[in-house]
Short mmCIF file of C-alpha atoms in Angstrom, two decimals:
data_model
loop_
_atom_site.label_atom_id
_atom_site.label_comp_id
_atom_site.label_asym_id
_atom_site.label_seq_id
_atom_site.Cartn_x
_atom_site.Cartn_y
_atom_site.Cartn_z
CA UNK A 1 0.00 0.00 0.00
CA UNK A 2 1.47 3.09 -0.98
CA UNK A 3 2.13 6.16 1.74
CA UNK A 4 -0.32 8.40 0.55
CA UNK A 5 -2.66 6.03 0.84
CA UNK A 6 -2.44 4.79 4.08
CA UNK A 7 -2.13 8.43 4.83
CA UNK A 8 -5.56 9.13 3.83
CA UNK A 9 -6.97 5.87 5.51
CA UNK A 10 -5.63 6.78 8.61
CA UNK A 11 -6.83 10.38 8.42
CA UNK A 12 -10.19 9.00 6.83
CA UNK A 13 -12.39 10.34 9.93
CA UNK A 14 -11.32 13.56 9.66
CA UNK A 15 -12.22 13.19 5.79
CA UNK A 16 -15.92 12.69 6.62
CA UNK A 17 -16.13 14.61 9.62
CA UNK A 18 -14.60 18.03 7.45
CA UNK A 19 -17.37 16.79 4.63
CA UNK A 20 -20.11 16.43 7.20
CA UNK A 21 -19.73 19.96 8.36
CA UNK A 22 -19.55 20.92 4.76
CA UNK A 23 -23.10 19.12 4.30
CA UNK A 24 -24.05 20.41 7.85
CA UNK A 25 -23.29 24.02 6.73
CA UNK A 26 -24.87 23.78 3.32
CA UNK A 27 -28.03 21.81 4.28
CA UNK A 28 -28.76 24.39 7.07
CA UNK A 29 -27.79 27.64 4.48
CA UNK A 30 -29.98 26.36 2.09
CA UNK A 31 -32.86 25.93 4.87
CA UNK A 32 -32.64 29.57 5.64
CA UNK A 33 -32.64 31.03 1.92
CA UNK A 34 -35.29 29.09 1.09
CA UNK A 35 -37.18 29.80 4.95
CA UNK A 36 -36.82 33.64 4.58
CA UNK A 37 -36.06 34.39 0.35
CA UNK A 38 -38.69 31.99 -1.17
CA UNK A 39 -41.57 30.95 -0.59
CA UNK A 40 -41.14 27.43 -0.65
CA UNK A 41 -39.19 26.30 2.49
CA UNK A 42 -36.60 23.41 1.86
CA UNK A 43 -38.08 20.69 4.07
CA UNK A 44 -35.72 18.41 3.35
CA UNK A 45 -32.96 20.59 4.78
CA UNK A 46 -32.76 20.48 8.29
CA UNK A 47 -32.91 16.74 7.95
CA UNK A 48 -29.69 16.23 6.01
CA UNK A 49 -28.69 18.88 8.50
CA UNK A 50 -29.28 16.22 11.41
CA UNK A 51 -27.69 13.62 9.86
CA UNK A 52 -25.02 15.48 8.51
CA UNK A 53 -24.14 16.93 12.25
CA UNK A 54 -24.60 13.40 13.77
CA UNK A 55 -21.62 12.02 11.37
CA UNK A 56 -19.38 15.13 12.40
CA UNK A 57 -19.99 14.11 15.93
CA UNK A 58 -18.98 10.82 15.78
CA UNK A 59 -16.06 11.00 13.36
CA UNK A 60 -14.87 14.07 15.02
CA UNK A 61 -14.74 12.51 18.07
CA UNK A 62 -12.73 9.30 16.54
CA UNK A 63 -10.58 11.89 15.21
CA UNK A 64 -10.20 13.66 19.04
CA UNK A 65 -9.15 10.06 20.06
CA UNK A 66 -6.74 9.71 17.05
CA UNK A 67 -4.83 13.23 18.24
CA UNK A 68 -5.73 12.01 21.85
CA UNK A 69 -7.81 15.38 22.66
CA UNK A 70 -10.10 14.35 24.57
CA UNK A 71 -9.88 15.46 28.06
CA UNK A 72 -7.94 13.07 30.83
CA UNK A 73 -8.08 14.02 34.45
CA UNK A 74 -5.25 12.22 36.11
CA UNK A 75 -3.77 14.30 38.81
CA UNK A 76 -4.74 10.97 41.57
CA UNK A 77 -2.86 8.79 39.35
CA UNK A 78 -0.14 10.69 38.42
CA UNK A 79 0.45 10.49 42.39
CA UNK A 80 1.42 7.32 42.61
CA UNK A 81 4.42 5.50 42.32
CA UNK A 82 5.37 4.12 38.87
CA UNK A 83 4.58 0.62 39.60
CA UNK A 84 0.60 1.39 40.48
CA UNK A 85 0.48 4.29 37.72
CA UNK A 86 1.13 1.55 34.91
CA UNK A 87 -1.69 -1.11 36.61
CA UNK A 88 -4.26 2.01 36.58
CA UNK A 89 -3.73 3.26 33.48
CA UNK A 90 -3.56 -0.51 32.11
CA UNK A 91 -7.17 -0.99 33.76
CA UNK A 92 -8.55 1.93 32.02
CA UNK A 93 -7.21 1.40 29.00
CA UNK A 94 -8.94 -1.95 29.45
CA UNK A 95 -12.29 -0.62 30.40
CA UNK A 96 -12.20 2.10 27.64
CA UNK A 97 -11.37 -0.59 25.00
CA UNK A 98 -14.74 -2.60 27.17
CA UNK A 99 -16.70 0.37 26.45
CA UNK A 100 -15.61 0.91 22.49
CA UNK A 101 -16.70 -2.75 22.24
CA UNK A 102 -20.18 -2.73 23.86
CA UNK A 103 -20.76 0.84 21.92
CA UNK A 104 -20.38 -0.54 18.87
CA UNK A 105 -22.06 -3.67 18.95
CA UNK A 106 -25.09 -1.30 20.18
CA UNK A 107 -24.46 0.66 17.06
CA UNK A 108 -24.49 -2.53 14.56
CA UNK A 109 -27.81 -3.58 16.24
CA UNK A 110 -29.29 0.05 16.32
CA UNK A 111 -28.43 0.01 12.48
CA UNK A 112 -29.80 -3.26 12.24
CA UNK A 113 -32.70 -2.72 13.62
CA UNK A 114 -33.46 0.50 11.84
CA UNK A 115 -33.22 -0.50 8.41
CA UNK A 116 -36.63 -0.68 7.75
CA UNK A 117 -37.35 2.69 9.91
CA UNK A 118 -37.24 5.31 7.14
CA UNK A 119 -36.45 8.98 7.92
CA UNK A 120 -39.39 11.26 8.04
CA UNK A 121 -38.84 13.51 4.73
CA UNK A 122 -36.18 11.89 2.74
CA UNK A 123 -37.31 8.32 3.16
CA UNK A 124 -33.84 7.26 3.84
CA UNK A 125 -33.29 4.04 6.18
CA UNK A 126 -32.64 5.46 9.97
CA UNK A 127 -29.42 3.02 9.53
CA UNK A 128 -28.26 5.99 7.89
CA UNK A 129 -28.73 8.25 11.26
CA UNK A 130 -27.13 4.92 13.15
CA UNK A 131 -24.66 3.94 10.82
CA UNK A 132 -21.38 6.59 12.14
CA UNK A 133 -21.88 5.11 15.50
CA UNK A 134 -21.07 1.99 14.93
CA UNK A 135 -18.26 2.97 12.24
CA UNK A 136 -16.41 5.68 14.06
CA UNK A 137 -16.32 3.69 17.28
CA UNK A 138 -14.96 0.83 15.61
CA UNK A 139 -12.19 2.80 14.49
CA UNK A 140 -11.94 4.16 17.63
CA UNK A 141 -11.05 0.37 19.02
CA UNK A 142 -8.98 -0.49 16.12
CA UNK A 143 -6.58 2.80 17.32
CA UNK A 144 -7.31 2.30 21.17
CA UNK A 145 -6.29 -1.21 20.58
CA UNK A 146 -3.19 -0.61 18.74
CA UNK A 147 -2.26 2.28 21.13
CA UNK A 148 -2.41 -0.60 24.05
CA UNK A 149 0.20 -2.57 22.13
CA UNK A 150 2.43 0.05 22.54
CA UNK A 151 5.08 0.78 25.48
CA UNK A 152 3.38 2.39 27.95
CA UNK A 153 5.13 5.74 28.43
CA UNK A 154 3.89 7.48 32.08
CA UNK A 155 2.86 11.05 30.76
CA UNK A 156 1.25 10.79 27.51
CA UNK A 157 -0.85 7.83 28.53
CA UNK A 158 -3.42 9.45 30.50
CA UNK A 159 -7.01 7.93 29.98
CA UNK A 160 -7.71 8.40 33.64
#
């Protein structure tokens, strides 16, 4: 695989989360020329708007994890001796993986389940709505996973 490929595979979250605000922007632009210029409000707007936003939450998060920029509040653990600091952060690395898990299986049988749900204006299957759960949190594992295999270095490790 060539480097500019896996480059944009491993940056492929922040790929749909910049085009999801793109949509998110446009849908909700649209709804407001149309709302206040026409006279013919865009009802299908504010519904790709919703969808739009919900895949920029979730793939912008999985791209917060990527950078590791979420928040971490570890001043207890950092506390401790080295020994105990590496057998915390191990268990929460442990119960944050436990947590990507059980979120995405919820998301594959939300998505499951809502296939034959349509969306109220566009007709589109609610999987749609469902689906950037269970994607973004699976690559959310796949990284949390492969950061675990990794030396554990004291400061930069914080999950706490």
């Amino acid at each position: 695989m060539s480097a500019g490929l896996r480059r944009a595979l491993g940056q492929a979250d922040e790929l749909i989360a910049v085009l999801a605000l793109l949509v998110t922007v446009a849908a909700v632009g649209w709804g407001v020329v149309t709302r206040y210029v026409t006279s013919q409000p865009a009802v299908w707007s504010s519904e790709v708007a919703a969808i739009a936003f919900a895949w920029l939450t979730f793939f912008g998060a999985s791209a917060c994890f990527r950078h590791n920029a979420h928040p971490s509040i570890d001043m207890l653990v950092q506390r401790l001796p080295p020994g105990p600091q590496r057998w915390v952060r191990l268990g929460v690395d442990l119960l944050v993986a436990g947590f990507l898990a059980y979120f995405c299986w919820l998301g594959v049988e939300f998505s499951l389940a809502a296939w034959d749900n349509p969306t109220a204006v566009l007709r589109l299957p609610m999987t749609v709505v469902y689906a950037p759960v269970t994607l973004a949190t699976a690559m959310m594992l796949a990284r949390h996973l492969s950061n675990m295999r990794r030396p554990l270095a004291l400061p930069e490790r914080a999950m706490a």
